[in-house]
CSV table of C-alpha atoms in Angstrom, one decimal:
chain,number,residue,atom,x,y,z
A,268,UNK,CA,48.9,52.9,-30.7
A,269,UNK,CA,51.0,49.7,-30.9
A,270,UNK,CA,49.4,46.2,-30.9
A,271,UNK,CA,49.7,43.9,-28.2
A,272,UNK,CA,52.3,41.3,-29.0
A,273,UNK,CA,51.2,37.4,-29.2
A,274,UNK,CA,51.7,36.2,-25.9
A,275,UNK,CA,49.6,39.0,-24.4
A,276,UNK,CA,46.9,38.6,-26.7
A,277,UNK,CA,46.4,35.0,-26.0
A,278,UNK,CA,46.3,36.2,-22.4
A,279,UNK,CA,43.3,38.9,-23.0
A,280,UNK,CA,41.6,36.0,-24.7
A,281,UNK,CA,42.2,33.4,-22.6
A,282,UNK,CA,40.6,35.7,-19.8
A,283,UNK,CA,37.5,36.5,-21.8
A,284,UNK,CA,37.1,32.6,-22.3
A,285,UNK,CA,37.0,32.0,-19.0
A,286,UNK,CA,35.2,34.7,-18.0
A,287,UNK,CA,31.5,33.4,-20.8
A,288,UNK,CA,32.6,30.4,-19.6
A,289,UNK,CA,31.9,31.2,-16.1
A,290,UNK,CA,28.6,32.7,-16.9
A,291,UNK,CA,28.0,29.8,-18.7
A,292,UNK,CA,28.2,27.7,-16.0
A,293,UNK,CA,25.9,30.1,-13.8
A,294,UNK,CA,23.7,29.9,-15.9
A,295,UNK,CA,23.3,26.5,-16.2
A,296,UNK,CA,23.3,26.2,-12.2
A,297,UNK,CA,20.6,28.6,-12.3
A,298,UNK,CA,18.5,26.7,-14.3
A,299,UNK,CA,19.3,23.8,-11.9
A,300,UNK,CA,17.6,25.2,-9.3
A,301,UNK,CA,14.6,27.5,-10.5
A,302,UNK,CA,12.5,25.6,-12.9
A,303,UNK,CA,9.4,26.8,-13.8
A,304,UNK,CA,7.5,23.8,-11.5
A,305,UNK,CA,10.4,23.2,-9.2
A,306,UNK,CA,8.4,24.2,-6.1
A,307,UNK,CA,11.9,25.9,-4.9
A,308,UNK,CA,10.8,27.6,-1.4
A,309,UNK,CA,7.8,25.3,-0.8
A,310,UNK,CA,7.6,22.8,1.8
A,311,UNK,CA,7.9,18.7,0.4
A,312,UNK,CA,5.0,17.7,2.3
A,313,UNK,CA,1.9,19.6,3.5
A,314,UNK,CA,1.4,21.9,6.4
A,315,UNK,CA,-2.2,21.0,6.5
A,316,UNK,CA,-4.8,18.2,5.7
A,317,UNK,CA,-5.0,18.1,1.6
A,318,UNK,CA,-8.1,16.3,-0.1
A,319,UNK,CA,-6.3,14.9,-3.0
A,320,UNK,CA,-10.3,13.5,-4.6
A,321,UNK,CA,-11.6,10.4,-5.4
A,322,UNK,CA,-9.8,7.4,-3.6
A,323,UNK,CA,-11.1,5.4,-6.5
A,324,UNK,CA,-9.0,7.2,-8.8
A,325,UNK,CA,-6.2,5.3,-7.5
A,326,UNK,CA,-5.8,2.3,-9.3
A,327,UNK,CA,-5.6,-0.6,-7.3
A,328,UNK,CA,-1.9,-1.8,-8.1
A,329,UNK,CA,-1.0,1.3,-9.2
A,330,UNK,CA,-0.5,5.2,-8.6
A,331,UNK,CA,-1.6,8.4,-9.1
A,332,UNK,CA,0.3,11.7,-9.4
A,333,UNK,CA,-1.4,14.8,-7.8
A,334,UNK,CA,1.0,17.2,-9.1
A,335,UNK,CA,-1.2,21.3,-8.0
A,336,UNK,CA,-0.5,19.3,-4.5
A,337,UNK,CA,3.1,17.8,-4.9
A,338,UNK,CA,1.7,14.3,-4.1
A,339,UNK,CA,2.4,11.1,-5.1
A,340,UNK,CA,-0.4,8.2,-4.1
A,341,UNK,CA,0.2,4.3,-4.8
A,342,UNK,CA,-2.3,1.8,-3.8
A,343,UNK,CA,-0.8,-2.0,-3.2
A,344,UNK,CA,-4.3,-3.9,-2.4
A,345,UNK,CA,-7.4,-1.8,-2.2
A,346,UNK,CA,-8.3,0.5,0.5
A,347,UNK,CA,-4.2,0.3,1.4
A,348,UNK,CA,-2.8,3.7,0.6
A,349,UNK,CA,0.7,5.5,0.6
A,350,UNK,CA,1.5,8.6,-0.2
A,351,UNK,CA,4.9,10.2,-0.8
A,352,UNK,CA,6.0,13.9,-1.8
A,353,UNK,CA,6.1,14.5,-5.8
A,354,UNK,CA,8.8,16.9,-5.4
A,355,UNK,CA,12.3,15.0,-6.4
A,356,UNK,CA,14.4,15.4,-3.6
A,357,UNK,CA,17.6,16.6,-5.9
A,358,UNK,CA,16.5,19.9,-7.1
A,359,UNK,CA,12.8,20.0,-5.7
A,360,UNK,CA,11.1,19.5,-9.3
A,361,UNK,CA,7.7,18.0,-9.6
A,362,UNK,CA,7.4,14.5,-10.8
A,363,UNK,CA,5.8,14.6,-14.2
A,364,UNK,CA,4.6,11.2,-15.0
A,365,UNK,CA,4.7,8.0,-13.3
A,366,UNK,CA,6.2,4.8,-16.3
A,367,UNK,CA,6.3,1.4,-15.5
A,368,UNK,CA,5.8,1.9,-11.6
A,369,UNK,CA,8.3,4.9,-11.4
A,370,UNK,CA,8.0,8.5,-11.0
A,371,UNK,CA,9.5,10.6,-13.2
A,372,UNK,CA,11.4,13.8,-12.9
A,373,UNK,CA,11.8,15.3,-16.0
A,374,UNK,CA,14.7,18.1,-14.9
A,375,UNK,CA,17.2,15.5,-14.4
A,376,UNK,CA,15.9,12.0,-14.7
A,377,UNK,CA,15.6,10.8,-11.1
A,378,UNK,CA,13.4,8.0,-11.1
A,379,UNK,CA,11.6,6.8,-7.8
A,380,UNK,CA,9.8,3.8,-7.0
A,381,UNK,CA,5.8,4.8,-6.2
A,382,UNK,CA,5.5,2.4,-3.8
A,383,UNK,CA,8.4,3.1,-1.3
A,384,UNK,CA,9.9,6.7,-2.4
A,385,UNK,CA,13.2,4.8,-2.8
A,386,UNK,CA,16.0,6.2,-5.4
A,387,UNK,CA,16.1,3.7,-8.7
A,388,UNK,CA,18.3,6.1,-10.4
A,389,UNK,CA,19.7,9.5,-9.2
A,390,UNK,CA,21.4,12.4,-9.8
A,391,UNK,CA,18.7,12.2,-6.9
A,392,UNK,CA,20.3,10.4,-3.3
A,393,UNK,CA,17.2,10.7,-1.0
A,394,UNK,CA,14.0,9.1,-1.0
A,395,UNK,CA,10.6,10.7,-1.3
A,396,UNK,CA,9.6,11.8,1.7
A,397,UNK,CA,6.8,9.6,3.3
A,398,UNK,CA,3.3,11.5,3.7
A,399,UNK,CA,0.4,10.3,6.0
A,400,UNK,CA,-2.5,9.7,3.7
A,401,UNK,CA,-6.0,8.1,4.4
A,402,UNK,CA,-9.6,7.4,2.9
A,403,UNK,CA,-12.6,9.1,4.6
A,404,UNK,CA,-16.2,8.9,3.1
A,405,UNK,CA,-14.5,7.7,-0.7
A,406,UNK,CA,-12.2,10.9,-0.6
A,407,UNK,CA,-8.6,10.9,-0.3
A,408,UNK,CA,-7.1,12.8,2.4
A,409,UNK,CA,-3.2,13.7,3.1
A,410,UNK,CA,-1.2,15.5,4.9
């Protein structure tokens, strides 16, 4: 058996470049979309009433993630809630931590203001979706 000349091996390994390459790169878009705590297949906001706990857990000028429930919570003055979905709206990841006023996703660095949802930096290009939250006997109650 004869071996291939030079310009046909280049080809043979030019294909098999492309072809780990490729698998590579569905990899890597797999892991874009399936993280562990992505919530992929869940709904943003919730179906139902949710009692997220203590409304004085909120600090007042502050926020509060709720990540079991996906929910974000921010209270401007005190007894004024808002609450928004925790789940980034790029790749549907859970916020992990809220820094300086922003929640944080921590699969590809969107950052949201937790007082209005809105973008402050993408890959993310929608906001947080608003959810209807309110304060009954001290508890907090969304959805």
């Amino acid at each position: 058996m004869s071996a291939l000349p030079p310009a046909a091996r280049r080809t043979v390994l030019k294909g098999a470049a492309a072809t780990v390459g490729a698998a590579g790169a569905g990899a890597a878009l797999t892991a874009c979309s399936t993280e562990s705590d992505s919530g992929a297949g869940s709904p943003a906001v919730p179906a139902e009433p949710v009692e997220l706990g203590a409304a004085s857990d909120v600090p007042v000028g502050g926020a509060m993630l709720f990540r079991k429930e996906k929910l974000l919570v921010s209270c401007a003055e005190a007894g004024q809630y808002k609450a928004f979905s925790a789940q980034c709206t790029h790749a549907g990841c859970v916020l992990d931590k809220i820094v300086e006023g922003q929640g944080n996703c921590p699969c590809h660095g969107s950052r949201f203001d937790v007082t209005t949802g809105k973008v402050l930096r993408g890959p993310a290009g929608d906001p947080l979706p608003e959810v209807p939250v309110r304060a009954e006997g001290g508890k907090l109650i969304a959805g």
